[in-house]
Short mmCIF file of C-alpha atoms in Angstrom, two decimals:
data_model
loop_
_atom_site.label_atom_id
_atom_site.label_comp_id
_atom_site.label_asym_id
_atom_site.label_seq_id
_atom_site.Cartn_x
_atom_site.Cartn_y
_atom_site.Cartn_z
CA MET P 5 -0.06 -0.27 0.57
CA LYS P 6 0.82 3.47 -0.45
CA MET P 7 1.50 5.56 2.06
CA ASN P 8 0.07 8.31 1.21
CA TYR P 9 -2.97 6.03 0.99
CA ALA P 10 -2.26 4.78 4.21
CA LYS P 11 -2.25 8.59 5.29
CA LYS P 12 -5.35 9.30 3.68
CA THR P 13 -7.04 6.30 5.67
CA VAL P 14 -6.03 6.84 9.76
CA ALA P 15 -7.54 10.49 9.00
CA ALA P 16 -11.25 8.56 7.60
CA LEU P 17 -10.56 6.17 10.58
CA PHE P 18 -10.61 8.79 12.61
CA MET P 19 -13.24 10.40 11.49
CA LEU P 20 -15.71 7.91 11.65
CA LEU P 21 -14.81 5.63 14.46
CA ILE P 22 -14.66 9.26 16.20
CA GLY P 23 -18.05 9.96 15.27
CA GLY P 24 -19.61 7.05 15.45
CA ALA P 25 -18.71 6.48 18.81
CA LEU P 26 -20.40 9.16 19.78
CA HIS P 27 -23.69 9.13 17.55
CA ALA P 28 -25.56 5.58 17.27
CA GLN P 29 -27.54 5.70 14.37
CA ILE P 30 -29.24 1.80 14.89
CA PRO P 31 -31.30 2.08 18.38
CA GLU P 32 -30.37 -0.75 20.17
CA GLY P 33 -32.04 -3.75 19.77
CA TYR P 34 -33.77 -2.68 16.52
CA TYR P 35 -33.14 -6.17 14.21
CA ALA P 36 -33.69 -8.22 17.13
CA SER P 37 -37.08 -9.36 15.53
CA LEU P 38 -34.68 -11.25 12.64
CA LYS P 39 -32.53 -12.94 13.87
CA GLY P 40 -33.15 -17.04 12.99
CA LYS P 41 -35.06 -16.32 10.42
CA LYS P 42 -34.62 -16.97 5.94
CA GLY P 43 -35.82 -16.51 3.07
CA ALA P 44 -39.41 -15.73 3.42
CA ALA P 45 -40.01 -15.77 6.92
CA LEU P 46 -36.63 -13.18 7.27
CA LYS P 47 -38.35 -10.87 4.03
CA THR P 48 -41.66 -11.13 6.42
CA ALA P 49 -40.25 -9.68 10.06
CA ILE P 50 -38.71 -7.26 7.89
CA HIS P 51 -41.53 -5.81 6.34
CA GLU P 52 -43.76 -5.95 9.60
CA LEU P 53 -40.20 -3.60 11.10
CA ILE P 54 -40.74 -1.30 8.75
CA LYS P 55 -43.77 -1.06 7.07
CA ASP P 56 -45.06 1.67 9.38
CA ALA P 57 -43.11 4.78 8.47
CA ASP P 58 -44.19 8.90 10.07
CA VAL P 59 -44.01 10.27 6.62
CA LEU P 60 -43.81 14.09 5.12
CA SER P 61 -46.85 15.34 3.17
CA TYR P 62 -45.97 15.05 -0.15
CA GLY P 63 -45.43 18.79 -1.78
CA SER P 64 -43.27 22.06 -0.67
CA GLY P 65 -43.43 24.32 2.62
CA SER P 66 -42.86 23.00 6.14
CA GLY P 67 -43.57 19.82 7.16
CA HIS P 68 -43.66 18.65 3.26
CA THR P 69 -40.66 16.64 1.06
CA TRP P 70 -39.21 19.01 0.04
CA GLU P 71 -38.36 19.70 3.52
CA GLY P 72 -37.65 16.52 3.69
CA PHE P 73 -35.05 16.82 0.72
CA TYR P 74 -33.62 19.62 1.96
CA THR P 75 -31.86 17.51 5.65
CA THR P 76 -31.77 14.38 3.10
CA ASP P 77 -30.50 15.49 -0.17
CA ARG P 78 -28.51 18.07 0.19
CA ASP P 79 -24.07 18.30 -0.62
CA ASP P 80 -22.29 19.81 1.20
CA ASP P 81 -22.52 23.09 -0.98
CA GLY P 82 -26.05 23.36 -1.16
CA SER P 83 -27.13 22.62 -4.19
CA VAL P 84 -28.98 18.73 -4.52
CA ILE P 85 -27.68 15.36 -4.91
CA ASP P 86 -29.22 14.55 -8.10
CA ARG P 87 -29.09 10.55 -8.83
CA TYR P 88 -30.87 10.78 -12.58
CA SER P 89 -29.11 14.03 -13.42
CA ASN P 90 -25.18 15.94 -13.88
CA ASP P 91 -27.14 19.26 -13.02
CA LYS P 92 -25.82 21.33 -10.35
CA ARG P 93 -28.75 23.14 -9.49
CA TYR P 94 -29.28 24.23 -5.64
CA PHE P 95 -31.38 24.38 -2.17
CA GLY P 96 -32.71 27.82 -1.46
CA LYS P 97 -35.23 28.22 1.38
CA LYS P 98 -36.51 24.89 3.49
CA GLY P 99 -38.99 23.11 2.14
CA ALA P 100 -39.00 25.21 -1.00
CA VAL P 101 -38.56 23.42 -3.75
CA VAL P 102 -35.56 23.80 -6.63
CA SER P 103 -36.32 24.76 -10.04
CA GLY P 104 -36.55 22.78 -12.89
CA MET P 105 -36.63 19.96 -10.27
CA ASN P 106 -39.57 17.41 -9.11
CA ILE P 107 -40.43 15.16 -7.23
CA GLU P 108 -39.34 11.16 -8.23
CA HIS P 109 -40.80 8.42 -7.46
CA SER P 110 -39.08 5.01 -7.47
CA PHE P 111 -41.92 2.73 -7.18
CA PRO P 112 -44.86 5.47 -9.01
CA LYS P 113 -47.82 5.76 -7.92
CA SER P 114 -49.87 3.79 -11.06
CA TRP P 115 -48.35 0.38 -9.96
CA TRP P 116 -50.53 0.01 -6.82
CA GLY P 117 -53.72 1.84 -8.04
CA GLY P 118 -52.82 5.74 -8.07
CA SER P 119 -53.74 6.52 -4.68
CA THR P 120 -51.47 8.70 -2.35
CA VAL P 121 -51.23 6.58 0.87
CA GLN P 122 -47.94 6.14 2.48
CA ALA P 123 -45.89 4.50 -0.28
CA TYR P 124 -46.76 7.49 -2.22
CA LYS P 125 -44.85 9.86 0.39
CA ASP P 126 -42.26 7.19 1.62
CA LEU P 127 -38.54 9.29 1.68
CA TYR P 128 -36.95 6.20 1.13
CA ASN P 129 -39.24 6.08 -2.44
CA LEU P 130 -38.38 9.54 -3.21
CA MET P 131 -36.11 11.64 -4.61
CA PRO P 132 -35.40 14.84 -6.16
CA CYS P 133 -34.82 15.08 -9.93
CA GLU P 134 -34.18 16.78 -13.21
CA GLN P 135 -37.48 17.81 -14.32
CA LYS P 136 -36.75 16.17 -18.58
CA ILE P 137 -35.58 12.77 -17.02
CA ASN P 138 -38.27 12.68 -14.90
CA SER P 139 -40.83 12.79 -17.70
CA SER P 140 -38.75 10.79 -19.67
CA LYS P 141 -38.53 7.62 -17.42
CA SER P 142 -42.15 7.35 -16.75
CA ASN P 143 -43.61 5.51 -15.15
CA TYR P 144 -40.88 1.88 -16.85
CA PRO P 145 -39.89 -0.15 -13.71
CA MET P 146 -35.55 0.43 -13.57
CA GLY P 147 -33.48 -2.25 -15.72
CA LYS P 148 -30.65 -2.75 -17.76
CA VAL P 149 -31.27 -0.88 -21.21
CA THR P 150 -29.69 -2.59 -24.49
CA ASN P 151 -30.99 -0.54 -27.20
CA VAL P 152 -30.97 3.72 -25.45
CA LYS P 153 -33.44 5.52 -26.76
CA THR P 154 -32.10 8.96 -24.23
CA ASP P 155 -29.42 9.07 -22.14
CA ASN P 156 -28.53 12.33 -21.03
CA GLY P 157 -25.34 11.51 -19.39
CA CYS P 158 -27.02 9.74 -16.17
CA THR P 159 -29.05 8.02 -17.17
CA ARG P 160 -30.52 5.63 -19.62
CA ILE P 161 -33.61 4.61 -20.90
CA GLY P 162 -34.71 2.47 -24.01
CA THR P 163 -35.36 -1.76 -24.18
CA GLY P 164 -33.55 -4.19 -22.78
CA SER P 165 -33.10 -7.64 -23.83
CA ASN P 166 -36.68 -8.57 -22.44
CA GLY P 167 -37.82 -6.36 -24.75
CA TYR P 168 -39.31 -3.91 -21.91
CA GLN P 169 -39.24 -0.15 -21.17
CA LEU P 170 -36.67 0.36 -19.28
CA TRP P 171 -34.09 3.82 -16.86
CA GLU P 172 -30.96 2.80 -16.31
CA PRO P 173 -29.66 4.65 -13.46
CA ALA P 174 -25.87 5.51 -13.93
CA ASP P 175 -22.91 3.10 -12.31
CA LYS P 176 -22.78 4.99 -9.30
CA TRP P 177 -25.88 5.29 -8.81
CA LYS P 178 -27.50 1.59 -9.86
CA GLY P 179 -26.27 0.14 -5.95
CA ASP P 180 -28.33 3.06 -3.79
CA PHE P 181 -31.22 2.06 -6.18
CA ALA P 182 -30.80 -1.56 -6.30
CA ARG P 183 -31.62 -1.33 -2.27
CA GLY P 184 -34.61 1.22 -2.45
CA TYR P 185 -36.36 -1.08 -4.40
CA MET P 186 -35.55 -3.71 -2.11
CA TYR P 187 -36.65 -2.46 0.78
CA MET P 188 -39.79 -1.42 -1.66
CA ALA P 189 -40.18 -4.57 -2.26
CA THR P 190 -40.12 -5.40 1.61
CA ALA P 191 -42.12 -2.41 3.16
CA TYR P 192 -45.14 -2.61 0.08
CA GLN P 193 -44.92 -6.75 0.08
CA ASP P 194 -48.76 -6.55 1.12
CA TYR P 195 -50.28 -3.47 -2.02
CA SER P 196 -51.62 -5.17 -4.83
CA TRP P 197 -49.43 -4.54 -8.16
CA SER P 198 -51.62 -3.20 -10.90
CA GLY P 199 -50.57 -2.14 -15.01
CA THR P 200 -48.10 -3.42 -17.18
CA GLN P 201 -45.28 -1.41 -16.12
CA ALA P 202 -45.62 -2.58 -12.45
CA LEU P 203 -46.32 -6.51 -13.30
CA GLN P 204 -42.72 -6.65 -15.54
CA ILE P 205 -41.29 -6.27 -12.12
CA LEU P 206 -43.73 -7.18 -9.92
CA GLN P 207 -44.89 -10.30 -8.10
CA GLN P 208 -48.73 -9.99 -5.93
CA GLY P 209 -47.74 -12.33 -2.04
CA ALA P 210 -45.31 -11.07 -0.14
CA TYR P 211 -42.43 -13.13 -1.45
CA PRO P 212 -40.54 -12.94 -3.64
CA THR P 213 -42.43 -10.15 -4.39
CA LEU P 214 -39.91 -8.83 -7.14
CA GLN P 215 -39.59 -10.68 -10.67
CA LYS P 216 -36.11 -12.72 -10.23
CA TRP P 217 -35.09 -11.40 -13.09
CA ALA P 218 -34.77 -8.09 -10.94
CA TYR P 219 -33.40 -9.22 -7.49
CA THR P 220 -30.59 -11.16 -9.32
CA LEU P 221 -29.78 -7.98 -11.56
CA TYR P 222 -30.33 -5.40 -8.59
CA ILE P 223 -28.49 -8.42 -6.30
CA GLU P 224 -25.37 -8.07 -8.98
CA TRP P 225 -25.96 -3.99 -8.88
CA ALA P 226 -25.58 -3.63 -5.38
CA LYS P 227 -22.47 -5.84 -4.79
CA ALA P 228 -20.66 -3.87 -7.05
CA ASP P 229 -22.01 -0.68 -5.75
CA GLY P 230 -21.47 -1.30 -2.13
CA VAL P 231 -22.60 1.04 0.50
CA ASP P 232 -20.68 4.82 0.53
CA GLU P 233 -21.00 7.28 3.72
CA MET P 234 -23.28 9.69 1.79
CA GLU P 235 -26.56 6.69 1.28
CA VAL P 236 -25.29 5.38 4.89
CA LYS P 237 -26.13 9.17 6.13
CA ARG P 238 -29.61 9.64 3.47
CA ASN P 239 -30.34 6.38 5.65
CA ASN P 240 -29.92 7.74 9.29
CA GLU P 241 -31.78 11.15 7.60
CA VAL P 242 -34.66 9.90 6.65
CA SER P 243 -34.45 7.25 9.64
CA LYS P 244 -35.12 10.57 12.18
CA ILE P 245 -37.62 11.74 9.80
CA GLN P 246 -40.69 8.87 9.20
CA GLY P 247 -39.11 6.63 12.54
CA ASN P 248 -38.12 3.03 10.06
CA ARG P 249 -35.19 2.56 8.33
CA ASN P 250 -33.62 0.43 5.10
CA PRO P 251 -31.93 -2.44 6.58
CA TYR P 252 -30.95 -2.95 2.62
CA VAL P 253 -28.63 -0.37 4.43
CA ASP P 254 -27.83 -1.42 7.17
CA PHE P 255 -27.09 -4.88 6.08
CA PRO P 256 -25.76 -4.69 2.72
CA ASN P 257 -25.44 -8.21 2.34
CA LEU P 258 -28.85 -8.65 4.18
CA MET P 259 -30.50 -9.34 0.48
CA GLN P 260 -28.61 -12.26 0.23
CA TYR P 261 -30.61 -13.32 3.14
CA VAL P 262 -34.09 -12.56 1.53
CA TRP P 263 -33.23 -13.63 -2.04
CA GLY P 264 -29.86 -14.55 -3.03
CA ASP P 265 -27.85 -17.22 -1.76
CA SER P 266 -27.63 -17.12 1.69
CA VAL P 267 -31.80 -18.82 1.80
CA ASP P 268 -31.09 -21.22 3.91
CA TYR P 269 -29.37 -19.35 6.25
CA ALA P 270 -30.72 -18.07 9.12
CA PHE P 271 -30.25 -14.19 9.55
CA ASP P 272 -28.06 -12.81 12.25
CA PRO P 273 -27.79 -9.07 12.69
CA ASP P 274 -25.65 -9.54 15.69
CA LYS P 275 -23.08 -11.10 14.19
CA THR P 276 -23.66 -10.39 10.54
CA ILE P 277 -21.58 -6.42 8.96
CA CYS P 278 -23.76 -3.89 8.91
CA SER P 279 -22.90 -0.33 7.70
CA GLU P 280 -23.47 1.76 10.46
CA ASN P 281 -22.90 0.67 14.35
CA TYR P 282 -25.34 -1.08 15.67
CA LYS P 283 -26.16 -3.17 19.30
CA GLY P 284 -28.10 -5.75 19.21
CA GLY P 285 -31.08 -6.54 21.43
CA GLY P 286 -33.77 -8.66 22.83
CA SER P 287 -31.84 -11.77 23.57
CA THR P 288 -29.54 -12.80 25.42
CA PRO P 289 -25.81 -11.66 23.52
CA ASP P 290 -24.23 -15.25 21.46
CA PRO P 291 -20.36 -15.62 22.53
CA SER P 292 -19.56 -17.92 19.54
CA PRO P 293 -17.30 -17.87 16.92
CA THR P 294 -18.58 -16.27 13.75
CA GLU P 295 -18.97 -16.98 9.78
CA THR P 296 -17.50 -14.88 7.56
CA ILE P 297 -17.98 -15.35 4.44
CA VAL P 298 -14.88 -15.54 1.81
CA PHE P 299 -15.89 -16.05 -1.35
CA ASP P 300 -19.67 -16.11 -2.44
CA GLU P 301 -20.10 -16.51 -6.62
CA ASP P 302 -23.18 -17.00 -8.63
CA PHE P 303 -21.08 -18.13 -11.65
CA THR P 304 -24.38 -17.67 -14.03
CA LEU P 305 -22.83 -13.23 -13.54
CA GLY P 306 -19.94 -13.96 -14.54
CA THR P 307 -16.61 -16.74 -14.52
CA GLY P 308 -15.47 -15.30 -10.75
CA GLY P 309 -11.85 -14.82 -11.02
CA CYS P 310 -11.97 -18.84 -12.38
CA THR P 311 -9.33 -19.80 -14.50
CA THR P 312 -8.90 -23.40 -16.88
CA VAL P 313 -5.80 -25.99 -16.81
CA ASN P 314 -5.92 -28.76 -18.90
CA THR P 315 -4.70 -31.48 -18.99
CA LEU P 316 -6.12 -33.98 -22.63
CA LEU P 317 -8.07 -31.77 -24.91
CA PRO P 318 -10.23 -33.68 -28.14
CA LYS P 319 -8.51 -31.05 -30.19
CA GLU P 320 -6.95 -27.97 -30.38
CA GLY P 321 -8.30 -25.36 -29.17
CA PHE P 322 -11.61 -26.61 -27.96
CA GLU P 323 -12.66 -25.47 -23.92
CA VAL P 324 -13.82 -28.46 -22.48
CA TRP P 325 -15.88 -25.59 -19.38
CA LYS P 326 -17.49 -22.34 -20.63
CA THR P 327 -19.67 -19.79 -18.43
CA ASP P 328 -23.34 -20.31 -19.23
CA ASN P 329 -25.61 -17.23 -18.21
CA GLN P 330 -28.35 -19.75 -16.73
CA PHE P 331 -26.36 -22.97 -15.21
CA GLY P 332 -22.93 -21.06 -15.18
CA TRP P 333 -19.81 -22.93 -15.13
CA LYS P 334 -20.64 -25.97 -17.21
CA GLY P 335 -17.75 -28.91 -18.32
CA SER P 336 -18.72 -31.40 -21.25
CA ALA P 337 -16.49 -32.76 -24.04
CA TYR P 338 -19.28 -34.26 -26.17
CA TYR P 339 -19.47 -32.73 -28.91
CA SER P 340 -19.85 -33.41 -32.95
CA ASN P 341 -22.25 -35.78 -31.54
CA ALA P 342 -19.44 -37.85 -30.72
CA GLN P 343 -17.62 -38.92 -26.39
CA HIS P 344 -14.04 -37.48 -26.54
CA ALA P 345 -11.80 -37.98 -24.25
CA ALA P 346 -10.70 -35.16 -21.72
CA ASP P 347 -9.51 -34.08 -18.79
CA ALA P 348 -9.14 -30.26 -17.51
CA THR P 349 -9.47 -28.60 -14.33
CA LEU P 350 -11.76 -25.59 -12.99
CA LEU P 351 -9.98 -23.38 -10.72
CA THR P 352 -10.56 -21.18 -8.10
CA PRO P 353 -8.65 -17.36 -7.67
CA GLU P 354 -6.84 -17.86 -4.58
CA ILE P 355 -9.24 -17.60 -1.22
CA ASP P 356 -7.84 -16.86 1.93
CA LEU P 357 -8.17 -18.92 4.87
CA THR P 358 -5.42 -17.55 7.37
CA GLY P 359 -6.54 -15.97 10.65
CA TYR P 360 -9.54 -18.92 10.79
CA ASN P 361 -10.16 -21.48 13.75
CA SER P 362 -12.50 -23.55 10.35
CA ALA P 363 -14.22 -23.39 7.06
CA THR P 364 -16.56 -25.12 4.91
CA LEU P 365 -17.12 -25.81 0.80
CA TRP P 366 -20.99 -25.71 -0.26
CA PHE P 367 -21.28 -25.52 -3.89
CA ASN P 368 -24.68 -26.79 -6.10
CA HIS P 369 -23.92 -28.43 -9.43
CA ALA P 370 -25.86 -30.73 -11.47
CA VAL P 371 -24.37 -33.60 -13.84
CA ASN P 372 -25.28 -35.42 -15.71
CA PHE P 373 -24.60 -38.64 -18.51
CA CYS P 374 -22.23 -40.12 -16.19
CA ALA P 375 -23.28 -43.17 -14.44
CA SER P 376 -20.36 -42.75 -11.52
CA PRO P 377 -19.92 -38.66 -10.23
CA SER P 378 -18.65 -39.34 -6.91
CA THR P 379 -15.39 -42.33 -9.28
CA THR P 380 -14.93 -40.13 -12.61
CA LEU P 381 -15.33 -36.55 -11.52
CA SER P 382 -13.66 -34.78 -7.86
CA VAL P 383 -13.65 -31.62 -6.48
CA GLU P 384 -9.97 -30.72 -4.86
CA ILE P 385 -8.25 -28.24 -3.14
CA VAL P 386 -4.44 -27.15 -4.45
CA CYS P 387 -2.58 -25.98 -2.00
CA ASN P 388 1.18 -25.66 -1.40
CA GLY P 389 1.72 -26.96 -4.26
CA GLU P 390 -0.14 -29.96 -2.95
CA THR P 391 -3.55 -31.08 -5.25
CA THR P 392 -6.13 -33.38 -2.32
CA VAL P 393 -9.44 -35.12 -3.46
CA LEU P 394 -12.27 -34.19 -1.16
CA SER P 395 -14.63 -36.59 0.58
CA GLY P 396 -18.19 -35.89 2.19
CA ILE P 397 -19.48 -33.95 -1.51
CA ALA P 398 -23.28 -35.05 -1.96
CA TRP P 399 -22.94 -35.98 -5.56
CA PRO P 400 -26.53 -35.82 -8.00
CA ALA P 401 -27.27 -39.28 -9.69
CA GLY P 402 -25.49 -38.32 -12.94
CA ASN P 403 -28.83 -38.55 -14.58
CA THR P 404 -30.32 -35.26 -14.42
CA TRP P 405 -30.41 -31.70 -15.04
CA THR P 406 -31.66 -31.25 -11.73
CA PHE P 407 -29.11 -29.25 -9.37
CA LYS P 408 -28.03 -30.33 -6.26
CA GLU P 409 -26.42 -28.31 -3.56
CA SER P 410 -23.03 -30.47 -2.53
CA GLY P 411 -23.59 -30.28 1.66
CA ASP P 412 -21.43 -28.27 3.85
CA ILE P 413 -18.03 -30.06 2.90
CA ASP P 414 -15.29 -29.51 5.81
CA ILE P 415 -11.90 -28.28 4.77
CA SER P 416 -10.90 -26.86 8.10
CA ARG P 417 -7.51 -28.61 7.80
CA PHE P 418 -6.57 -25.51 4.98
CA VAL P 419 -7.41 -23.14 7.81
CA GLY P 420 -4.45 -20.79 8.38
CA LYS P 421 -4.20 -21.34 4.78
CA LYS P 422 -4.38 -19.69 1.25
CA ILE P 423 -5.62 -22.35 -1.01
CA GLN P 424 -7.77 -22.81 -4.41
CA ILE P 425 -10.49 -25.53 -5.36
CA GLY P 426 -10.28 -27.04 -7.83
CA PHE P 427 -13.61 -29.25 -10.04
CA HIS P 428 -11.72 -32.25 -12.30
CA TYR P 429 -13.49 -32.79 -15.28
CA ARG P 430 -12.33 -36.00 -16.58
CA SER P 431 -14.38 -38.69 -19.58
CA THR P 432 -14.22 -41.39 -22.38
CA ASP P 433 -13.64 -41.25 -25.28
CA THR P 434 -17.23 -44.31 -24.06
CA GLU P 435 -18.36 -41.88 -21.55
CA SER P 436 -18.82 -37.52 -21.10
CA ALA P 437 -20.62 -35.73 -18.86
CA THR P 438 -22.08 -32.79 -18.11
CA TRP P 439 -20.76 -31.20 -15.42
CA GLU P 440 -22.77 -27.65 -13.93
CA ILE P 441 -21.90 -25.21 -11.12
CA LYS P 442 -24.18 -22.92 -11.11
CA ALA P 443 -23.53 -21.27 -7.48
CA MET P 444 -20.29 -21.80 -5.00
CA GLN P 445 -19.22 -20.43 -1.39
CA VAL P 446 -16.42 -20.54 0.85
CA ARG P 447 -17.66 -19.72 4.72
CA ALA P 448 -14.65 -19.68 7.56
CA ILE P 449 -15.32 -19.20 11.72
CA THR P 450 -13.01 -17.43 13.38
CA ASP P 451 -13.38 -15.69 16.84
CA PRO P 452 -15.27 -13.08 17.61
CA ALA P 453 -12.32 -10.52 16.69
CA GLY P 454 -13.07 -11.01 13.18
CA ILE P 455 -14.48 -8.38 10.37
CA ASN P 456 -18.13 -8.56 12.41
CA ASN P 457 -16.14 -7.43 15.58
CA VAL P 458 -16.06 -3.78 14.48
CA ARG P 459 -13.69 -1.89 16.67
CA THR P 460 -14.31 1.62 18.25
CA GLU P 461 -11.38 3.37 18.80
CA THR P 462 -8.63 6.15 17.25
CA ALA P 463 -5.46 4.04 16.99
CA GLY P 464 -5.65 2.89 13.91
CA PRO P 465 -3.88 0.19 11.91
CA ASP P 466 0.12 0.16 10.85
CA PHE P 467 0.05 0.62 7.05
CA SER P 468 4.09 -0.15 7.44
CA ARG P 469 2.97 -4.01 7.93
CA HIS P 470 0.87 -6.31 6.30
CA PHE P 471 -3.84 -6.01 6.77
CA GLU P 472 -6.51 -7.80 4.20
CA THR P 473 -9.58 -5.41 3.17
CA PHE P 474 -12.62 -5.98 2.81
CA THR P 475 -16.15 -4.93 1.31
CA PRO P 476 -18.96 -4.32 4.05
CA ASP P 477 -20.19 -7.56 3.08
CA GLY P 478 -17.33 -9.50 3.33
CA ARG P 479 -15.33 -9.30 -0.15
CA ARG P 480 -12.72 -9.36 -0.07
CA ILE P 481 -10.86 -5.81 -1.61
CA ASP P 482 -7.73 -3.93 -2.88
CA ALA P 483 -8.15 -1.22 -1.17
CA ALA P 484 -6.07 1.31 -3.53
CA THR P 485 -9.02 1.22 -6.38
CA HIS P 486 -12.49 0.77 -3.97
CA ARG P 487 -14.48 3.38 -3.20
CA GLY P 488 -16.77 3.70 0.48
CA MET P 489 -16.95 1.93 3.48
CA ILE P 490 -14.42 -1.12 3.56
CA ILE P 491 -13.41 -3.01 6.93
CA ILE P 492 -9.32 -3.35 7.69
CA ARG P 493 -7.79 -5.92 8.66
CA GLN P 494 -4.72 -6.78 10.87
CA ASP P 495 -3.66 -8.61 13.86
CA GLY P 496 -7.00 -9.81 14.34
CA ARG P 497 -7.97 -6.51 14.99
CA THR P 498 -10.60 -4.36 12.30
CA TRP P 499 -11.51 -1.08 12.11
CA LYS P 500 -14.15 0.25 9.83
CA VAL P 501 -13.05 3.12 7.09
CA VAL P 502 -15.10 5.57 4.50
CA ARG P 503 -12.93 6.45 1.80
#
């Protein structure tokens, strides 16, 4: 790390930790009701927690929306934080409308029939927006625009690959809007949705409420654009006004427990990385070690940084392992209507298990055209130049496309080391299986001095020695290029820093 970065980090560390020590924004025990719940039950518990808000009246004047914006969306220089355009406008009198701007709804009222109910006035659903782009985006859902019709340099409007009329925010705002949509789909999951646009993105009922294409995309965006200081500040300011919070901002990985790869795991707010200071309550503190997600990839969204090692190929230039946006990594040596002999391994990036006490591997896979997957295929650990074949894996039958969870595979013998995980594919001229790896996760257990136990102190890390950096949801990162909130871990101690 460069020393100039270290100095900036220490300065940010002091400001954040000293301020955080004086102003704990989340009420003690606020999220206690979520502990132990998962999937649909967790989403409903969140709904019960945040569904009631003391919203401002709609419009301008004292006690109205624009007075709220003066607090929630005013930058240090008095300008409006406009997440839809790059235009620069300034607030005047508190509560007054800013010229050339509208109140924009992320979820338009037409989606629930047009009534001016709580959702219509909820500040988590409202942002100040430049008038022209506000008019152009109409009541379209948010999504990835592939055919652009309007682009103001910040917001794009057009059609997506699904044929829907969509709007797409700038990369720097995608995570903010994604977490806002998650809030709305949870706080108002009991609403009845109507109209073409609403039903393109939403479905009736408490779970999942968001259509699969939508929550899959929003999770991707929220992971790429993590929670930053500005988003934390807005969450706190809206909470002061309305009395409820956006938990998807407070807990950046909560979305995974509701819609993503952790729906089968119980959520624990006392142990999960939090963007703000939070003291658990409502139950006896659990002194057990902390679980951290060390590696977490949905291979339908990309390669996950994996590489391949080819020992035997059917022909020059042939790739046994290929990515598929529906099934993830796919290994097969079948082509031209014939079986072929092959030997190729899919390798993950290096996974660092130093500082942990135990670890488990989990993945989701399918195998077809294979008489005995457990003897033909193998999952291996590569460590210090040696390869170890793992046992205890739940293998599919080998004659179906149905995905099966591997179960939690103990890899604790490798803690304290850096490893790669290999999916070793083998085939013959008489049997060429197809092996699909959709998702994978490595979880590790450490004592409470891990990244979840963020200390409030003014003595920062020693940047002249080795340290590790993570996003708030536990992903290892290069701090030199990452913006927003980061977690720094050194010698079993952890600090929360905003760059």
